[in-house]
mmCIF file of C-alpha atoms and ligand atoms in Angstrom:
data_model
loop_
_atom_site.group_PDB
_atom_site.id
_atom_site.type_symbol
_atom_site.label_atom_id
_atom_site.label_comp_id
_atom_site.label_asym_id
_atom_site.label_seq_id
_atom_site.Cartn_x
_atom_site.Cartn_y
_atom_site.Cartn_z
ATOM 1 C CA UNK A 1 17.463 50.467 -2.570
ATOM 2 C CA UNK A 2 16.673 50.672 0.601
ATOM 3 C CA UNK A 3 17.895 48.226 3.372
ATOM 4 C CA UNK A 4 14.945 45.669 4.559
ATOM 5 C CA UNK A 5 14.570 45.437 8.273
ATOM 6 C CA UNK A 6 14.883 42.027 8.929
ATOM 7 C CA UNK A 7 12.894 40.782 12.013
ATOM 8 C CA UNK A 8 14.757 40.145 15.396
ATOM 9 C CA UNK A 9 15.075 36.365 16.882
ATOM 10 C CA UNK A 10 15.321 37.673 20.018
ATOM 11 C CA UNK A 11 12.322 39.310 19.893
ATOM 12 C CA UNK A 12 10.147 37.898 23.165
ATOM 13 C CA UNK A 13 7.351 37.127 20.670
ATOM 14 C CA UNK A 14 9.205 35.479 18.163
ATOM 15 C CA UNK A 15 10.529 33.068 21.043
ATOM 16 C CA UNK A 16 7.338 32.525 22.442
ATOM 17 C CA UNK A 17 5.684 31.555 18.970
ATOM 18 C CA UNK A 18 9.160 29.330 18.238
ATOM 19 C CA UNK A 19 9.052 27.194 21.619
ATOM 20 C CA UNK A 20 5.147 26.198 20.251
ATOM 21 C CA UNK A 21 7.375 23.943 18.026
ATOM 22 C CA UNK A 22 8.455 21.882 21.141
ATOM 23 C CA UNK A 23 4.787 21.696 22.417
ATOM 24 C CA UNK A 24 3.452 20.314 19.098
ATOM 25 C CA UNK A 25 6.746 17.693 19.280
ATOM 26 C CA UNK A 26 5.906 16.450 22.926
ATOM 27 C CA UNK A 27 2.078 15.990 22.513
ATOM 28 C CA UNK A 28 3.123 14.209 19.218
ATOM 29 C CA UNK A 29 5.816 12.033 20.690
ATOM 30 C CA UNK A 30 3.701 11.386 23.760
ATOM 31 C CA UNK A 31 0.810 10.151 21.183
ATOM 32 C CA UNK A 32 3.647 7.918 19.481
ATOM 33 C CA UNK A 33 4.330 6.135 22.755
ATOM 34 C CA UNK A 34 0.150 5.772 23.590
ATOM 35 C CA UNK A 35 -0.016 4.098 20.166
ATOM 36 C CA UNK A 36 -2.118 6.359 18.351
ATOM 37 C CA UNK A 37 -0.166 6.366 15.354
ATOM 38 C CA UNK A 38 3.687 5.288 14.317
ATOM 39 C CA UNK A 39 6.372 7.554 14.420
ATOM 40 C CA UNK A 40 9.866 6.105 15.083
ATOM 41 C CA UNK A 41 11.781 9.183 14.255
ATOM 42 C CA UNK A 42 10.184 11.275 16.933
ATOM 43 C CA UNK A 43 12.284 10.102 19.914
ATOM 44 C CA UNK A 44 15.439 11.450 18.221
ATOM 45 C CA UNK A 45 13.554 15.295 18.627
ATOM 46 C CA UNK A 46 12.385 14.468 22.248
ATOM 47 C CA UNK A 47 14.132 12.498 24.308
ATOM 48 C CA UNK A 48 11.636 11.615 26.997
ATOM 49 C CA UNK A 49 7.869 11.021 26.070
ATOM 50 C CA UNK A 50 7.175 13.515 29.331
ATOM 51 C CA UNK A 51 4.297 14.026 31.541
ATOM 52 C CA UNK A 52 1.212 12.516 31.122
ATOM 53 C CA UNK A 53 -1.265 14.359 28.152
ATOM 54 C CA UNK A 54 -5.344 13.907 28.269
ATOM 55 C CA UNK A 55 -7.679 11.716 25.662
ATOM 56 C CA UNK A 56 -8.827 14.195 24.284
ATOM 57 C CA UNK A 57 -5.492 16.113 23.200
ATOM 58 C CA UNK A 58 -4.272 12.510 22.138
ATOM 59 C CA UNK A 59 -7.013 11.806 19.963
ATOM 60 C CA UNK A 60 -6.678 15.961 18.616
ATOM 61 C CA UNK A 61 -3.448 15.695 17.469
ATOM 62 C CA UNK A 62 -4.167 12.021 16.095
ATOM 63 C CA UNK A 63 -6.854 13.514 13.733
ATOM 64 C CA UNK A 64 -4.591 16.530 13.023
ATOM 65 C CA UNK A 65 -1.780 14.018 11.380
ATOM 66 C CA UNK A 66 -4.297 11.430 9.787
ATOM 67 C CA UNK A 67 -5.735 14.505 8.318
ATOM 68 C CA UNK A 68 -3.011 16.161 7.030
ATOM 69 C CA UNK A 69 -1.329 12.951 5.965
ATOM 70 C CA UNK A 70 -4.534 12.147 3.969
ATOM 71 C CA UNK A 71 -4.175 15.336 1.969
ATOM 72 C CA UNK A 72 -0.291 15.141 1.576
ATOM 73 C CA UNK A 73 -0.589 11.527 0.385
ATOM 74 C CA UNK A 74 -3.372 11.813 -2.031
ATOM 75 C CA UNK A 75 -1.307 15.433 -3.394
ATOM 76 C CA UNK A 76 1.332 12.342 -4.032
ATOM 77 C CA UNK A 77 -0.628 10.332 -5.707
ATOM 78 C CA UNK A 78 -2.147 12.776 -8.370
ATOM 79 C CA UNK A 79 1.623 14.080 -9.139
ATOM 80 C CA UNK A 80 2.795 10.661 -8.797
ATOM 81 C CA UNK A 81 5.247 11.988 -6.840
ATOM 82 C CA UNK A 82 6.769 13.774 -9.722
ATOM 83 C CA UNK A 83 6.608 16.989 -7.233
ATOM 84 C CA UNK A 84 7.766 19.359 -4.272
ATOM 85 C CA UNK A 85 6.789 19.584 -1.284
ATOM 86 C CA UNK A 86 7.320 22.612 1.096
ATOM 87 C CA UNK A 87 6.586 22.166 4.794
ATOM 88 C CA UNK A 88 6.007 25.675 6.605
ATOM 89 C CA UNK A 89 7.049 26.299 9.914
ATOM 90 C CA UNK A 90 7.864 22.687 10.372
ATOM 91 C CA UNK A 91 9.243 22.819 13.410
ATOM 92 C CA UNK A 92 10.618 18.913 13.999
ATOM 93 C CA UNK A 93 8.017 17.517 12.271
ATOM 94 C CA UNK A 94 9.179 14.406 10.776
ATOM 95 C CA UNK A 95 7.450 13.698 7.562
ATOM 96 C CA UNK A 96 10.176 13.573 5.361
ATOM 97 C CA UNK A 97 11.450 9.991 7.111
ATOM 98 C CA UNK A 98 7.673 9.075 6.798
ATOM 99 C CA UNK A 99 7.753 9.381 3.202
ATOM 100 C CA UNK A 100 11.276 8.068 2.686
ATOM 101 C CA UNK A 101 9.980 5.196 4.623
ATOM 102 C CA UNK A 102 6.985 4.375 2.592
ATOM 103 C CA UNK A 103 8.769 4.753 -1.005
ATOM 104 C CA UNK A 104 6.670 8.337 -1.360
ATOM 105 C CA UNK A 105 9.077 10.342 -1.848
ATOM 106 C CA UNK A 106 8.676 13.670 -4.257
ATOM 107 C CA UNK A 107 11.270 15.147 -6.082
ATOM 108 C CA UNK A 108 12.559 17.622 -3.335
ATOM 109 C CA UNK A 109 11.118 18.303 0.561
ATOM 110 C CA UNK A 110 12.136 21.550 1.848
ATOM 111 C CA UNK A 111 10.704 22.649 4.844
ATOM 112 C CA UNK A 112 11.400 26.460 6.297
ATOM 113 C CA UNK A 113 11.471 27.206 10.072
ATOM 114 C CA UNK A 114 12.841 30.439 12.257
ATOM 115 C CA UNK A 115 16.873 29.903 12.033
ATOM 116 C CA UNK A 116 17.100 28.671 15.571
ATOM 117 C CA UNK A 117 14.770 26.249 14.877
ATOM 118 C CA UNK A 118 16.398 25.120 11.623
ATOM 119 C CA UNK A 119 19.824 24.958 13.747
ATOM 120 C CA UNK A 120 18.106 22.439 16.154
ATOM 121 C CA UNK A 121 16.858 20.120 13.903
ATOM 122 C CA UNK A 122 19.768 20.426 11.810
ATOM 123 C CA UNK A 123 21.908 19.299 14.989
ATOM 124 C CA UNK A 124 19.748 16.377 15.611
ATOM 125 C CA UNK A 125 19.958 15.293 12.080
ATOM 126 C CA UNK A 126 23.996 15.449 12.341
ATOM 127 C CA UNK A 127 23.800 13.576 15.404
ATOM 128 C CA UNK A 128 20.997 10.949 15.390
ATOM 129 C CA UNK A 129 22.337 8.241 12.568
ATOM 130 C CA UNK A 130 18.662 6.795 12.736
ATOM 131 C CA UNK A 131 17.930 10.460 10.806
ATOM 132 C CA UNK A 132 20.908 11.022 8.682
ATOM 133 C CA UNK A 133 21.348 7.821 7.571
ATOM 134 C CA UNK A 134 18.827 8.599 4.495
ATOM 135 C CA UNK A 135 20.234 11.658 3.514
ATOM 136 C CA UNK A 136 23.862 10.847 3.513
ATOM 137 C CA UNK A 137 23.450 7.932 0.586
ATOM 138 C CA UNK A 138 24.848 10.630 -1.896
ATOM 139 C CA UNK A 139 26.494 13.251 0.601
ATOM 140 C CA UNK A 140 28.727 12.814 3.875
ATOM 141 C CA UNK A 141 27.717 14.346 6.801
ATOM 142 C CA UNK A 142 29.627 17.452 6.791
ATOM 143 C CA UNK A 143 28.612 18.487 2.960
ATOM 144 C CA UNK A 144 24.630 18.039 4.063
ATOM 145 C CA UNK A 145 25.587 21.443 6.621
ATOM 146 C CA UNK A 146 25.742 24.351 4.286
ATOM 147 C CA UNK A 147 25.881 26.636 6.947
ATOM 148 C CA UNK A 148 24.399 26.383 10.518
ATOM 149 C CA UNK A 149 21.007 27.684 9.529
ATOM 150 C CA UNK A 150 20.163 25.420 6.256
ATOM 151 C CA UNK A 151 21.038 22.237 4.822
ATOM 152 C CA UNK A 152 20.725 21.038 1.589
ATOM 153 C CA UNK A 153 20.821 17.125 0.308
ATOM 154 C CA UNK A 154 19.338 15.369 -3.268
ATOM 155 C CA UNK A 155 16.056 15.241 -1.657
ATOM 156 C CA UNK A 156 15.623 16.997 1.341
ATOM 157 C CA UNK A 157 16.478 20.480 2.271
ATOM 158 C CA UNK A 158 16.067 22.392 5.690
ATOM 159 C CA UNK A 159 16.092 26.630 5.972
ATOM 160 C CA UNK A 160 16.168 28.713 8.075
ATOM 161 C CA UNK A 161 13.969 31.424 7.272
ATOM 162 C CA UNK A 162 10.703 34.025 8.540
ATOM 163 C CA UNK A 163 7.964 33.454 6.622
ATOM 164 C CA UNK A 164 7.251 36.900 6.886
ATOM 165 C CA UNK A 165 9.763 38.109 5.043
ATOM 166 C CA UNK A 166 8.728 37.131 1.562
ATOM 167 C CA UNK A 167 11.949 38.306 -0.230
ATOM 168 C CA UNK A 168 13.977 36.635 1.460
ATOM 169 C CA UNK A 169 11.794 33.720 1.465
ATOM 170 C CA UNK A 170 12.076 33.498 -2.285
ATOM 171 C CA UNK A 171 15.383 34.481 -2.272
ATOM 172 C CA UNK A 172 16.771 31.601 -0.122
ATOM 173 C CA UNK A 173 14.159 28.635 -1.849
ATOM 174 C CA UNK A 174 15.673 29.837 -5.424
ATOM 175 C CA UNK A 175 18.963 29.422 -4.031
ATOM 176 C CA UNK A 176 18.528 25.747 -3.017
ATOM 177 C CA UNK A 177 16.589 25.046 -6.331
ATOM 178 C CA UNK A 178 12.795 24.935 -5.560
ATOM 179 C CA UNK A 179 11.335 24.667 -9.141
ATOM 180 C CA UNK A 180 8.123 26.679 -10.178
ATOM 181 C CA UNK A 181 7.372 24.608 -12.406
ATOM 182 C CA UNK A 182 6.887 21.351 -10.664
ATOM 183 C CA UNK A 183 3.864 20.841 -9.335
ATOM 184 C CA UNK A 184 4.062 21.777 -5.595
ATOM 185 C CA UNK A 185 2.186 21.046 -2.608
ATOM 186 C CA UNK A 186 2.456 23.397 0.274
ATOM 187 C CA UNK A 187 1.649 22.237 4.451
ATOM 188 C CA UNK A 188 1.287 24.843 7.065
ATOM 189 C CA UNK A 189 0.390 23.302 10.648
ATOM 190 C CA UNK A 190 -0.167 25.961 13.328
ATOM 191 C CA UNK A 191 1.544 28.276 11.710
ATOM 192 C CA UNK A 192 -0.538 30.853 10.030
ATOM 193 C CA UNK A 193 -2.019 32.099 13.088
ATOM 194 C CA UNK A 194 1.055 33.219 14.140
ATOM 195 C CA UNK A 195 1.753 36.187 11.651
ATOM 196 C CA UNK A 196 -0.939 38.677 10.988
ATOM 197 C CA UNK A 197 -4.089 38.523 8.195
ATOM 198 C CA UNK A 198 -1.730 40.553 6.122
ATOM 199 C CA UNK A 199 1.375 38.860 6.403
ATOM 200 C CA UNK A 200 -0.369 35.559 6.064
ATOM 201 C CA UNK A 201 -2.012 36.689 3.054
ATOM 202 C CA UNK A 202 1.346 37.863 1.710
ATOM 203 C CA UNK A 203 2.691 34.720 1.815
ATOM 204 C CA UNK A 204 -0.089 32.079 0.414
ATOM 205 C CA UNK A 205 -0.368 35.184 -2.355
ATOM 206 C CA UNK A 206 3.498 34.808 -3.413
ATOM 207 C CA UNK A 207 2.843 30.821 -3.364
ATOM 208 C CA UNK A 208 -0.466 30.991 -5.783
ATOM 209 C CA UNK A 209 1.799 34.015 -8.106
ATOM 210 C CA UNK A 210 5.340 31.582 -8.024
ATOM 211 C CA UNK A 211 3.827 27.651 -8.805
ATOM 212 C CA UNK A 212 1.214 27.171 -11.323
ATOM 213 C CA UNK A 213 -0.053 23.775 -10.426
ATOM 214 C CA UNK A 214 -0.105 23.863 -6.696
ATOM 215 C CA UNK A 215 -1.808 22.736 -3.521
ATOM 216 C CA UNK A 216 -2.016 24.591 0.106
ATOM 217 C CA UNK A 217 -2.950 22.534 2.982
ATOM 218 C CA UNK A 218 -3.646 24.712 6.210
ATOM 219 C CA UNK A 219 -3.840 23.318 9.911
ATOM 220 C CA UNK A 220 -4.764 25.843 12.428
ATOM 221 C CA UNK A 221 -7.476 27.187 14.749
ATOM 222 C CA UNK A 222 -11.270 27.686 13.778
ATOM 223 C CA UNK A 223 -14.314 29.101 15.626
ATOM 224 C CA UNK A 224 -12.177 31.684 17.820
ATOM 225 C CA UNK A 225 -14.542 33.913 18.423
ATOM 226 C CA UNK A 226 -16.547 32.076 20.877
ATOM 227 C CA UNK A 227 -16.064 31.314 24.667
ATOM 228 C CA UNK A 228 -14.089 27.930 24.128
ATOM 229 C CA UNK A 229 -12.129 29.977 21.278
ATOM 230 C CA UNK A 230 -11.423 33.274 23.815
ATOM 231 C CA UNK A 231 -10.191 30.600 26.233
ATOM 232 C CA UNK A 232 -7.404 28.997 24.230
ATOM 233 C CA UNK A 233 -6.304 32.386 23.179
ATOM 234 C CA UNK A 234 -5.569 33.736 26.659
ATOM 235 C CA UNK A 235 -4.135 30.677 27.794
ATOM 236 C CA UNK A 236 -1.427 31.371 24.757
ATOM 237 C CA UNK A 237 -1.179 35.100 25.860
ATOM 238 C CA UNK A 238 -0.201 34.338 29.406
ATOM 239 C CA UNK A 239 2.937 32.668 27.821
ATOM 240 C CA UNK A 240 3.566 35.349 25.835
ATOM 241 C CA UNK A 241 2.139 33.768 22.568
ATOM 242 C CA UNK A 242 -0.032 36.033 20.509
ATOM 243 C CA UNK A 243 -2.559 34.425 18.060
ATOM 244 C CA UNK A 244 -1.737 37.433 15.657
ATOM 245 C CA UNK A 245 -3.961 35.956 12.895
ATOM 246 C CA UNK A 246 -6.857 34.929 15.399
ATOM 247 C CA UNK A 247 -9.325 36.831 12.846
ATOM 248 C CA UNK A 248 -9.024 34.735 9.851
ATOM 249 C CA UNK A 249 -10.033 31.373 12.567
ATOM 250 C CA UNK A 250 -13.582 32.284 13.110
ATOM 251 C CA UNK A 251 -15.190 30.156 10.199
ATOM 252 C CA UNK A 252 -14.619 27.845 7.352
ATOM 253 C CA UNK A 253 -15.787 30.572 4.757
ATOM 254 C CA UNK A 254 -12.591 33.354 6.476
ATOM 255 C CA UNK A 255 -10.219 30.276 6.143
ATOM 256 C CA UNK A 256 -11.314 29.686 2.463
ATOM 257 C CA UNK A 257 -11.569 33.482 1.314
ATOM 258 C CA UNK A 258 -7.797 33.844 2.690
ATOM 259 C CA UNK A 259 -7.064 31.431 -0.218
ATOM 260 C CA UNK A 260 -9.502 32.428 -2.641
ATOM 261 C CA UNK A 261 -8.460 36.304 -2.820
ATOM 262 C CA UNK A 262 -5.049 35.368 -3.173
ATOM 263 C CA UNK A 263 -4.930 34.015 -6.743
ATOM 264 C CA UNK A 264 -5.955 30.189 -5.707
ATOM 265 C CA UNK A 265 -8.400 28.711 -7.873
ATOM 266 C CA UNK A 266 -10.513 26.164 -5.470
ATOM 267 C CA UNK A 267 -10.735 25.880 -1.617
ATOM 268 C CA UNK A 268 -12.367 23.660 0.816
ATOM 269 C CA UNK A 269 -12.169 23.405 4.801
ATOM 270 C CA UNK A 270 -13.750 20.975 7.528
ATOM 271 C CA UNK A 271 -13.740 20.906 11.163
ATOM 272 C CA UNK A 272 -11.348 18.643 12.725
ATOM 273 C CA UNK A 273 -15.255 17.262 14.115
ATOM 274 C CA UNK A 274 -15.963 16.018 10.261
ATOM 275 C CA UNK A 275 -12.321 15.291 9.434
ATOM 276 C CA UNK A 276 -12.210 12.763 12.102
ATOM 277 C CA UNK A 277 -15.460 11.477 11.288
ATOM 278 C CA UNK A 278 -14.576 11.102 7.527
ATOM 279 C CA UNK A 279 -10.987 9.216 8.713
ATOM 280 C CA UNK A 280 -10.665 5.753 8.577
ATOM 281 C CA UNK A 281 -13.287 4.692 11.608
ATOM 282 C CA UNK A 282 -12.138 1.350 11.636
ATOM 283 C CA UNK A 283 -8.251 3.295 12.868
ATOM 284 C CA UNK A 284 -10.159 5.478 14.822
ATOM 285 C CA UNK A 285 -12.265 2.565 16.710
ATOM 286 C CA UNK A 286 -8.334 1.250 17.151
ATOM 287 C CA UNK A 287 -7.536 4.451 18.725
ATOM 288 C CA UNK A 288 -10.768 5.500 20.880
ATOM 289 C CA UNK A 289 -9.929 2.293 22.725
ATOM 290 C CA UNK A 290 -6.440 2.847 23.386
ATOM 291 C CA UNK A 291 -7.558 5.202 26.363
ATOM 292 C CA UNK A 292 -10.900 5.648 28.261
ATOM 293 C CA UNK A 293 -12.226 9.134 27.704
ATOM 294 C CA UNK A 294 -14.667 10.489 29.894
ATOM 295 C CA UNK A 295 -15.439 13.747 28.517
ATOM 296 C CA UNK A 296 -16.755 13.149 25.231
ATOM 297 C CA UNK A 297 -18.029 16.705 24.709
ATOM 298 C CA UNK A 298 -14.810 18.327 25.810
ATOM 299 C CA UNK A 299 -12.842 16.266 22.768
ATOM 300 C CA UNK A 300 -16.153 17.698 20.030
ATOM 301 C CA UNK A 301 -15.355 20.925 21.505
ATOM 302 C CA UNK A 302 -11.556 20.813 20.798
ATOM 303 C CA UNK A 303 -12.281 19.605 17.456
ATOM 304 C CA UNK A 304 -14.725 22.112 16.809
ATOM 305 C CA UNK A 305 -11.939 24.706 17.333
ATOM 306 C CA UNK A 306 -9.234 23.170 14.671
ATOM 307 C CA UNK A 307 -9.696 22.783 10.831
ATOM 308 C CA UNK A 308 -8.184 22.185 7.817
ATOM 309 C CA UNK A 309 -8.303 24.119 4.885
ATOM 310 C CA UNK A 310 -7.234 23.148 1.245
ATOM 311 C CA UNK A 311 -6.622 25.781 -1.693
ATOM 312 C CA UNK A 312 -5.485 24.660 -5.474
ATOM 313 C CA UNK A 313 -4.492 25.479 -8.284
ATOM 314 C CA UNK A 314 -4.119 23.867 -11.407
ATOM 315 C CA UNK A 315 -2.591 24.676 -14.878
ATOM 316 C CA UNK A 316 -1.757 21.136 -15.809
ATOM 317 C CA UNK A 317 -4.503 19.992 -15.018
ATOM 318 C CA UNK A 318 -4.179 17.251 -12.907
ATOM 319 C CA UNK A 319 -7.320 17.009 -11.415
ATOM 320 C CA UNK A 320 -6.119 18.412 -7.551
ATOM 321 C CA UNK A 321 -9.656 20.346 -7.304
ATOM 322 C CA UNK A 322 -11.106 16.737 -6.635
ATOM 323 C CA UNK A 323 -8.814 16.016 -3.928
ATOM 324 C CA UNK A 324 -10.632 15.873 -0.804
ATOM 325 C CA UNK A 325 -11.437 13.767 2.313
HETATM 326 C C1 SAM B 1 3.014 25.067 16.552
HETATM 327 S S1 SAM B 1 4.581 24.886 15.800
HETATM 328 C C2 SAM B 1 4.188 23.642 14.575
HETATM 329 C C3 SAM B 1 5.366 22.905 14.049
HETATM 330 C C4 SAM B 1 5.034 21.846 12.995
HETATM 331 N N1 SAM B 1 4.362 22.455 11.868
HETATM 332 C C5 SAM B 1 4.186 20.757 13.594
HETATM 333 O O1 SAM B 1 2.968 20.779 13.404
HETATM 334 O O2 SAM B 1 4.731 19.875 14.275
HETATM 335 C C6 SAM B 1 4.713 26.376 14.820
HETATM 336 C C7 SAM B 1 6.008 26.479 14.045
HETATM 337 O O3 SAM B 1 5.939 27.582 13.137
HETATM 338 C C8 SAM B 1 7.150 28.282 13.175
HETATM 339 N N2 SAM B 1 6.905 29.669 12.751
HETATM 340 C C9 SAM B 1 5.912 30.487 13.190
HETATM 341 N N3 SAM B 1 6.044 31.697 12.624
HETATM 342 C C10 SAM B 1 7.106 31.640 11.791
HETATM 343 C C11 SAM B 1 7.741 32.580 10.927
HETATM 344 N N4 SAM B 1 7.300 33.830 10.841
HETATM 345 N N5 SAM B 1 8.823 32.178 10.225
HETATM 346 C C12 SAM B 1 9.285 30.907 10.343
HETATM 347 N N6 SAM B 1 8.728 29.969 11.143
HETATM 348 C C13 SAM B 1 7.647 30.338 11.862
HETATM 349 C C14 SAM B 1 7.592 28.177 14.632
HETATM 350 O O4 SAM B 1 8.955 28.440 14.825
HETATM 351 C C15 SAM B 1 7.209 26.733 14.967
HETATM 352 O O5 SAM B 1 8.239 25.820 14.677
#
């Protein structure tokens, strides 16, 4: 059999599209301390809540995690939690305490992230008490640190992985006991539209041929084909950062057809516009007074240019086609 290439870390674009992981982390932890939402696991990621970030991005990435967290938690509620969940690209996101927090937790979280990213958070997690306090009621610190790259506990496992490598993808979830047959809900948030069409395809494809009863919930870019859209992506190419899968962001119907030729049953997608007109408006009356924003039309156009798209599947028939906003 022939040897399979893996991909390089030190590859200048593979950095570029890792440090995105500490941009999503400031703007959230900067949100945190502007009171947008609660997070008090953030600070143990980023240390200082850093320079200042405008309304509008504030009030982006609060409809980004109301809207994912809407999905996520109604996933939970149709399993009743009697499920997986695996977190793509997660970065430092810090869900898992979230849901450890609020008594909502499913069977397993995994989440998958480049090694050196894994390695961070893992470090953090061995360091920070605040984080490793719920993972070490069964397991002492040094048995949660398999090996620098992945760590496994009863409930919560972190690996270091590239999602473009499925193989080894599969390879390294069997290994720490992800279970096809649980139901399993899947989050990517910017991530996609870092790998190629293909590559993305690849991957939702091995999730909809591995898990019968299964959920996808994808944050990224939408509408990239217009001025606004051209905009953000050259700001992201003069830091190196290529949008590689830029083509399947121009509508809602490419986001849904990535799903839908892959083997998923159902798909839906909104504009981050309608998601955060669908949220809770008395939370988002809360928020819009938090801080004065001028530019009203600059915060629709932002939101015009993010969506989420949700893809199921269903053999038990649990009813996660009617999950929605
Ligand atoms: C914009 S960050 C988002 C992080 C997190 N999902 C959040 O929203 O806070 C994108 C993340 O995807 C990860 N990522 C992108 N391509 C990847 C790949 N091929 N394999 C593993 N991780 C990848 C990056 O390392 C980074 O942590």
């Amino acid at each position: 059999m022939a040897a399979r290439q893996p991909f390089t870390d030190s590859d200048t674009a593979d950095e570029a599209v890792r440090s995105t992981c500490d941009d999503a982390t400031t703007c959230k932890r900067y949100a945190t301390s502007k009171g947008y939402w609660t997070d008090p696991y953030v600070q143990y990621f980023v240390r200082s809540v850093g320079e200042r970030k405008a309304p509008e991005i504030n009030r982006g990435y609060y409809a980004r995690v109301q809207g994912m967290n809407h999905l996520l938690d109604a996933f939970l509620r149709k399993t009743e939690c009697d499920c997986q969940i695996v977190n793509l690209g997660a970065g430092l996101d810090t869900t898992f305490w979230r849901l450890k927090d609020e008594n909502l937790m499913p069977r397993k979280y995994f989440e998958v992230d480049f090694p050196m990213i894994a390695a961070r958070k893992i470090h953090n997690i061995k360091t920070k008490p605040p984080l490793s306090k719920p993972l070490i009621e069964t397991h002492s610190t040094d048995s949660l640190l398999l090996d620098g790259h992945s760590l496994d506990s009863d409930r919560y496992c972190i690996i270091g992985a590239d999602l473009r490598d499925i193989p080894g993808l599969d390879d390294k979830l069997k290994k720490f006991h992800l279970n096809p047959e649980l139901p399993t809900l899947f989050l990517s948030e910017c991530v996609l539209v870092y790998m190629t069409p293909d590559q993305s395809s690849k991957l939702v494809n091995w999730a909809s041929d591995t898990f019968h009863t299964a959920m996808f919930v994808n944050y990224e870019q939408l509408n990239m084909m217009d001025r606004f859209g051209q905009v953000m992506i050259e700001n992201l190419q003069r830091r190196q950062c290529n949008l590689a899968g830029v083509e399947v962001c121009q509508s809602l119907e490419s986001q849904k057809e990535r799903f839908l030729k892959t083997g998923w049953e159902n798909a839906d997608a909104l504009d981050m516009m309608t998601v955060y007109s669908v949220i809770p408006q008395d939370d988002v009356a809360r928020i819009e007074r938090l801080e004065f924003l001028d530019e009203k039309e600059l915060l629709q156009q932002l939101l015009q240019h993010y969506s989420i798209c949700w893809a199921t599947k269903d053999k038990l028939k649990l009813g996660l086609s009617q999950v929605a906003f």
